[in-house]
Structures are given as C-alpha cells and as structure tokens.
mmCIF file with all atom_site columns, C-alpha atoms in Angstrom:
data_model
loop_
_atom_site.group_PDB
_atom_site.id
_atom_site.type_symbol
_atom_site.label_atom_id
_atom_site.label_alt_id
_atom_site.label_comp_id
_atom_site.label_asym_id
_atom_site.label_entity_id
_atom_site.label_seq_id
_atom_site.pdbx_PDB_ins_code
_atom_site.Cartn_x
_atom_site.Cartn_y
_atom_site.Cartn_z
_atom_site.occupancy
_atom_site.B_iso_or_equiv
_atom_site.pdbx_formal_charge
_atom_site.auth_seq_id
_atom_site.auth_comp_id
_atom_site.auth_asym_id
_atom_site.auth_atom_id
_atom_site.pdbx_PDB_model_num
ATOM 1  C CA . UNK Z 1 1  ? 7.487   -28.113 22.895  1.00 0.00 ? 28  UNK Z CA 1
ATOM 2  C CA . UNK Z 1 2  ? 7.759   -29.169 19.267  1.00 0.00 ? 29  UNK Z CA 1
ATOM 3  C CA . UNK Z 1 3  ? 3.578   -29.382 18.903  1.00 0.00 ? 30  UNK Z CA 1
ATOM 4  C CA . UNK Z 1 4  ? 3.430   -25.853 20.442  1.00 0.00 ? 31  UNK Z CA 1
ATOM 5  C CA . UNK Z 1 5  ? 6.037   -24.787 18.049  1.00 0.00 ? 32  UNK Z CA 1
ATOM 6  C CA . UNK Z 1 6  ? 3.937   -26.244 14.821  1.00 0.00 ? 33  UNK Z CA 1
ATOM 7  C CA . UNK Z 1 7  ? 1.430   -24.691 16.252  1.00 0.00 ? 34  UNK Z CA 1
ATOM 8  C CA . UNK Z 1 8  ? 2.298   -21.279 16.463  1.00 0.00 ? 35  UNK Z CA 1
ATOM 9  C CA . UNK Z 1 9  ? 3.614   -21.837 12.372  1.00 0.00 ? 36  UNK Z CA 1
ATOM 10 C CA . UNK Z 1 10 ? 0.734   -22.783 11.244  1.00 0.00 ? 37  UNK Z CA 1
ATOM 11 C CA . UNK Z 1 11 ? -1.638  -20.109 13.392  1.00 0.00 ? 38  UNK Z CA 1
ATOM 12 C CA . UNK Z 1 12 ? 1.144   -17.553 11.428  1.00 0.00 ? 39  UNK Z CA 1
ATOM 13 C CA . UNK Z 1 13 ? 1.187   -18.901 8.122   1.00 0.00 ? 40  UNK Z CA 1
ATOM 14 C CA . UNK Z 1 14 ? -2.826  -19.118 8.012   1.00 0.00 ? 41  UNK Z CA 1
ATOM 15 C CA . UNK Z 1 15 ? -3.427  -15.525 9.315   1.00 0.00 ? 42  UNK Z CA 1
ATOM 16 C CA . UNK Z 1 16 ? -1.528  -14.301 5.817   1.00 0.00 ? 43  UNK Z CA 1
ATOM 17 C CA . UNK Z 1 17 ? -4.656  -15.812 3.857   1.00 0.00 ? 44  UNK Z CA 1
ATOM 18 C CA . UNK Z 1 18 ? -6.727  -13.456 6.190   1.00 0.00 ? 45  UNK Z CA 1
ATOM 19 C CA . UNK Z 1 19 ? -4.960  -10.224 5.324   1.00 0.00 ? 46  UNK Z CA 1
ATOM 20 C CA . UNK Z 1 20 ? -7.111  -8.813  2.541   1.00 0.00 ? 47  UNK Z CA 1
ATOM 21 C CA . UNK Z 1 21 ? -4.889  -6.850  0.007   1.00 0.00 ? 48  UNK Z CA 1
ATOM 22 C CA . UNK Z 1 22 ? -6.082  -4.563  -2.707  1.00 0.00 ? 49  UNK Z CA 1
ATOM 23 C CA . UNK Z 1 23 ? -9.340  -3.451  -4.130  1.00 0.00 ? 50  UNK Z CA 1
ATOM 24 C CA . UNK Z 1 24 ? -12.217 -3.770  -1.778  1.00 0.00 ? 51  UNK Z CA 1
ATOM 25 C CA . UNK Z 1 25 ? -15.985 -2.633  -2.240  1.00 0.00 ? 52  UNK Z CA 1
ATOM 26 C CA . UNK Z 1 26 ? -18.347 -1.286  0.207   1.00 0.00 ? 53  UNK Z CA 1
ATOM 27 C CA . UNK Z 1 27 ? -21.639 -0.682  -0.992  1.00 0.00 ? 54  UNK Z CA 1
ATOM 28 C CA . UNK Z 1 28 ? -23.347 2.400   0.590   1.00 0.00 ? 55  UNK Z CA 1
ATOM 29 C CA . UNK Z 1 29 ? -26.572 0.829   1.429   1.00 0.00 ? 56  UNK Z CA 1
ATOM 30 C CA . UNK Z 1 30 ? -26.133 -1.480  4.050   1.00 0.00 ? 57  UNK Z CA 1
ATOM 31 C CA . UNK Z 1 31 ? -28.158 -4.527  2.307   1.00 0.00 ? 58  UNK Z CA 1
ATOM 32 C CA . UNK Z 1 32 ? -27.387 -3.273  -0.893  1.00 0.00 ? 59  UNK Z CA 1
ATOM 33 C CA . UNK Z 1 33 ? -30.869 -3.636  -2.367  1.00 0.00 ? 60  UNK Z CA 1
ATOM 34 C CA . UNK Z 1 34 ? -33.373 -1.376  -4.410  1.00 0.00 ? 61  UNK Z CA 1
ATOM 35 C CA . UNK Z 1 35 ? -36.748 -1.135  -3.555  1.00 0.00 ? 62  UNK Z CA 1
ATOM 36 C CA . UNK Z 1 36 ? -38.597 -0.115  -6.404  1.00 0.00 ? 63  UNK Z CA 1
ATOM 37 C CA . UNK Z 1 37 ? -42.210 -0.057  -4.738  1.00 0.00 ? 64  UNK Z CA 1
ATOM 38 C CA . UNK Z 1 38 ? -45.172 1.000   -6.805  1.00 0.00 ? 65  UNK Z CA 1
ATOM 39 C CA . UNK Z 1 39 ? -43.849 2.706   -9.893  1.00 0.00 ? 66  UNK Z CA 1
ATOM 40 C CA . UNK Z 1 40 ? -45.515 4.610   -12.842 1.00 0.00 ? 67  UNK Z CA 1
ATOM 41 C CA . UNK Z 1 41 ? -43.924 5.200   -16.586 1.00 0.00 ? 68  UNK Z CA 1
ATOM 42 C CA . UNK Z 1 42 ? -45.697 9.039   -16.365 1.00 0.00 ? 69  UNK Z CA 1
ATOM 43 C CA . UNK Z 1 43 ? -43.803 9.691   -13.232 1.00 0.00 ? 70  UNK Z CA 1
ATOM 44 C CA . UNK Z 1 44 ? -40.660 7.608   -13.064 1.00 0.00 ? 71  UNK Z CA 1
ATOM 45 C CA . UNK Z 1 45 ? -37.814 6.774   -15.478 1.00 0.00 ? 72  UNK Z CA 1
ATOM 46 C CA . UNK Z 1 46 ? -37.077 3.587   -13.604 1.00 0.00 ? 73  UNK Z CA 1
ATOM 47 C CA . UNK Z 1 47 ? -33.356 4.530   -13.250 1.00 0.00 ? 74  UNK Z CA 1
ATOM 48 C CA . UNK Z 1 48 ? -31.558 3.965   -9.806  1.00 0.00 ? 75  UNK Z CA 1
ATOM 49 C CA . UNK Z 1 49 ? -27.982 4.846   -8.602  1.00 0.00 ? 76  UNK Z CA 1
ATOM 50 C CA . UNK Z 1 50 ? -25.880 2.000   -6.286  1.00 0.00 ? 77  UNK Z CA 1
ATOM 51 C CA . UNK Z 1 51 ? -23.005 4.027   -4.775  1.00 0.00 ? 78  UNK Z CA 1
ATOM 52 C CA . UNK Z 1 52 ? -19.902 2.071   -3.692  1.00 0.00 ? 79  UNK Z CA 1
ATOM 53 C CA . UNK Z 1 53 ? -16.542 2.823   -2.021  1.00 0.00 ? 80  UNK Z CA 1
ATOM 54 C CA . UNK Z 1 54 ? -13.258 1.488   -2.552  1.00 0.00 ? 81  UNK Z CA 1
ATOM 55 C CA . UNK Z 1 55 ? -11.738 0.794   0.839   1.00 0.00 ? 82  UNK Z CA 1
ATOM 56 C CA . UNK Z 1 56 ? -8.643  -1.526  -0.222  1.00 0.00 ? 83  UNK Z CA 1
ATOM 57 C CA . UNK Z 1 57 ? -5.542  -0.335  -0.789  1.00 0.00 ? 84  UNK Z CA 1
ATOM 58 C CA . UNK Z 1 58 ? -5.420  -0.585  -4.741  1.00 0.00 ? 85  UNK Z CA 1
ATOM 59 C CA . UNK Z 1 59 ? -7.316  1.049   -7.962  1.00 0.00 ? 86  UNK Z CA 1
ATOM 60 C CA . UNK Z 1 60 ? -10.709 -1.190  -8.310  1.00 0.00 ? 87  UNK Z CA 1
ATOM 61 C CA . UNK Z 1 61 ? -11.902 -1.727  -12.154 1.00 0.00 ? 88  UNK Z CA 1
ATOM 62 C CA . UNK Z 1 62 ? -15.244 -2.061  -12.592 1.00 0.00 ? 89  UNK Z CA 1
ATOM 63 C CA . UNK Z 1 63 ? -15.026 -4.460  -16.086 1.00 0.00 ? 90  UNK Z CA 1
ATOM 64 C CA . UNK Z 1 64 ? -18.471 -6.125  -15.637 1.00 0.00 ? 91  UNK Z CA 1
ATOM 65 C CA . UNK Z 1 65 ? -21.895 -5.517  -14.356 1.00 0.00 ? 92  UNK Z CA 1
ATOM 66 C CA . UNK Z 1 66 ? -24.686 -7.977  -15.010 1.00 0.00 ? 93  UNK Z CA 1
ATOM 67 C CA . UNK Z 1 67 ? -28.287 -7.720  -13.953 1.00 0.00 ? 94  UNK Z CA 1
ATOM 68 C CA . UNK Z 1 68 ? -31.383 -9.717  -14.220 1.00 0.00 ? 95  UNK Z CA 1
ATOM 69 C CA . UNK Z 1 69 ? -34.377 -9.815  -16.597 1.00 0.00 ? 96  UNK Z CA 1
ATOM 70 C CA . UNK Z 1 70 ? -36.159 -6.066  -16.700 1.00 0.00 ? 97  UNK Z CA 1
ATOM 71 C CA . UNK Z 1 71 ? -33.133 -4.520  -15.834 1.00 0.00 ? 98  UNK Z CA 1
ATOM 72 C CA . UNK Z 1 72 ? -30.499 -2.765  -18.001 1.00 0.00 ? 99  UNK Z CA 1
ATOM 73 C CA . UNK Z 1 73 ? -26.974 -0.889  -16.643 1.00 0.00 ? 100 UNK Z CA 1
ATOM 74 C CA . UNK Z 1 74 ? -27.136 2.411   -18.703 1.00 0.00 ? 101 UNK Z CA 1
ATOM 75 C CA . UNK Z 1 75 ? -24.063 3.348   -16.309 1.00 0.00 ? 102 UNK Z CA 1
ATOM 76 C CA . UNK Z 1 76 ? -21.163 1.832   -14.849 1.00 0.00 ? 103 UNK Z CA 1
ATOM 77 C CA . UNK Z 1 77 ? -17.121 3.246   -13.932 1.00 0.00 ? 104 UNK Z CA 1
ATOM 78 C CA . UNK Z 1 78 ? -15.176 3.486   -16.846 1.00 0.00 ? 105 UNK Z CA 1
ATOM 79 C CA . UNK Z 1 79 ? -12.048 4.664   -15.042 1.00 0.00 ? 106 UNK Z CA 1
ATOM 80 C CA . UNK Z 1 80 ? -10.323 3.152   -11.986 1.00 0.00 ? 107 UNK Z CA 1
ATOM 81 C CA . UNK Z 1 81 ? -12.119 4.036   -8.515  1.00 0.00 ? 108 UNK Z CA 1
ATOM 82 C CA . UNK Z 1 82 ? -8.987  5.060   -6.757  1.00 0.00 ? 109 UNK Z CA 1
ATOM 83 C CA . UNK Z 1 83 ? -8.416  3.861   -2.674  1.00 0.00 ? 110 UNK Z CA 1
ATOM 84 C CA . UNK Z 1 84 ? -11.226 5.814   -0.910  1.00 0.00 ? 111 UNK Z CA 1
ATOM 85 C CA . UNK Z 1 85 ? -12.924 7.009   -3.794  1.00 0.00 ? 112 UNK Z CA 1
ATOM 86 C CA . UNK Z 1 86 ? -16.673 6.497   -4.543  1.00 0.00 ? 113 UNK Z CA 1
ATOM 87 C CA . UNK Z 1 87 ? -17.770 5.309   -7.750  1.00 0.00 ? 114 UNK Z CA 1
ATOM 88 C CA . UNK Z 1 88 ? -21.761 4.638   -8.797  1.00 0.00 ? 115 UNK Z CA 1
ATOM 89 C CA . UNK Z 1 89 ? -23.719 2.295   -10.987 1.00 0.00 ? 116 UNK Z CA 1
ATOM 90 C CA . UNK Z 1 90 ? -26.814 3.317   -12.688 1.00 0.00 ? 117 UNK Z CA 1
ATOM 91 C CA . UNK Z 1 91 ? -29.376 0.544   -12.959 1.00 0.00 ? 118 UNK Z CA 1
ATOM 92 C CA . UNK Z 1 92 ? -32.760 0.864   -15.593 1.00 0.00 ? 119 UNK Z CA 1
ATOM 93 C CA . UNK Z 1 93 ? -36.247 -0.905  -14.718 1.00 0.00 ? 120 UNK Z CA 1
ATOM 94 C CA . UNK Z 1 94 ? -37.891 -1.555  -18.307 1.00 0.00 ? 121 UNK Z CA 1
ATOM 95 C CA . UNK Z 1 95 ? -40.834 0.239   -17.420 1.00 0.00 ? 122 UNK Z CA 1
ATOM 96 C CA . UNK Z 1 96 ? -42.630 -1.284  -21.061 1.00 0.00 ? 123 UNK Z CA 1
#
C-alpha cells in the first residue's frame, strides 16, 4: 500500500513539470521552413514573412531573432503578441 501510495505522489508531482504555462509559439507553416527556389535580383527582393501564433496563456516578447549568413531580419514584433494573436517576422536573402 505504501509503494502504491509513492507512486501515485510522484506520477502527481511530475505531471506539474508537464503543464506548459505562458507564452507559446506556433509557427504557421507546419515545418517552418522557406524555400527560396530559383531567385532573380530583377524580379525578387528576397524578403519573406514567417507568421506565428501565440497559443499560451501570457503576452510573448519577441527580444531576439538571429539568422544565418545571407540573411538579414529587416522585421521583427516590437510589441507584445498578446494570447491568440499573430505576430510575423520578415526575413531578407542578400541577393548581392
């Protein structure tokens, strides 16, 4: 009786590390990644949006976005994305 009881407390305690509280982002495309493809600097800027949604339960604050080499972030939230808002990103492809 007294393992099944430390059981049960410990199954209870553990499943409060599970419950997510909170910002939480959802990224709109489902792998979240940009396919550039065959690009030209006559016909293309090189600039792409990644929408997001807050689904926690808090304001989420964007404070940093990094990228890789070629890439530049002309465009990120400045203001709180409030719970079930959408916010965007805009990411530049040096197209030198």
């Amino acid at each position: 009786m007294k393992n099944i009881a430390l059981i049960i407390a410990v199954l209870l305690i553990s499943s409060f590390g599970y419950s997510q509280n909170g910002p939480k982002i959802e990224f709109k495309a489902k792998d979240n990644t940009i396919d550039y493809g065959t690009v030209s600097k006559k016909s293309d800027n090189g600039i792409r949006i990644i929408e997001f949604t807050n689904t926690g339960d808090a304001p989420l604050i964007v404070s940093n976005v990094l990228s890789t080499p070629g890439f530049s972030i002309p465009l990120k939230p400045n203001q709180p994305i409030m719970p079930g808002k959408t916010g965007k990103i805009e990411v530049k492809y040096s197209m030198i």
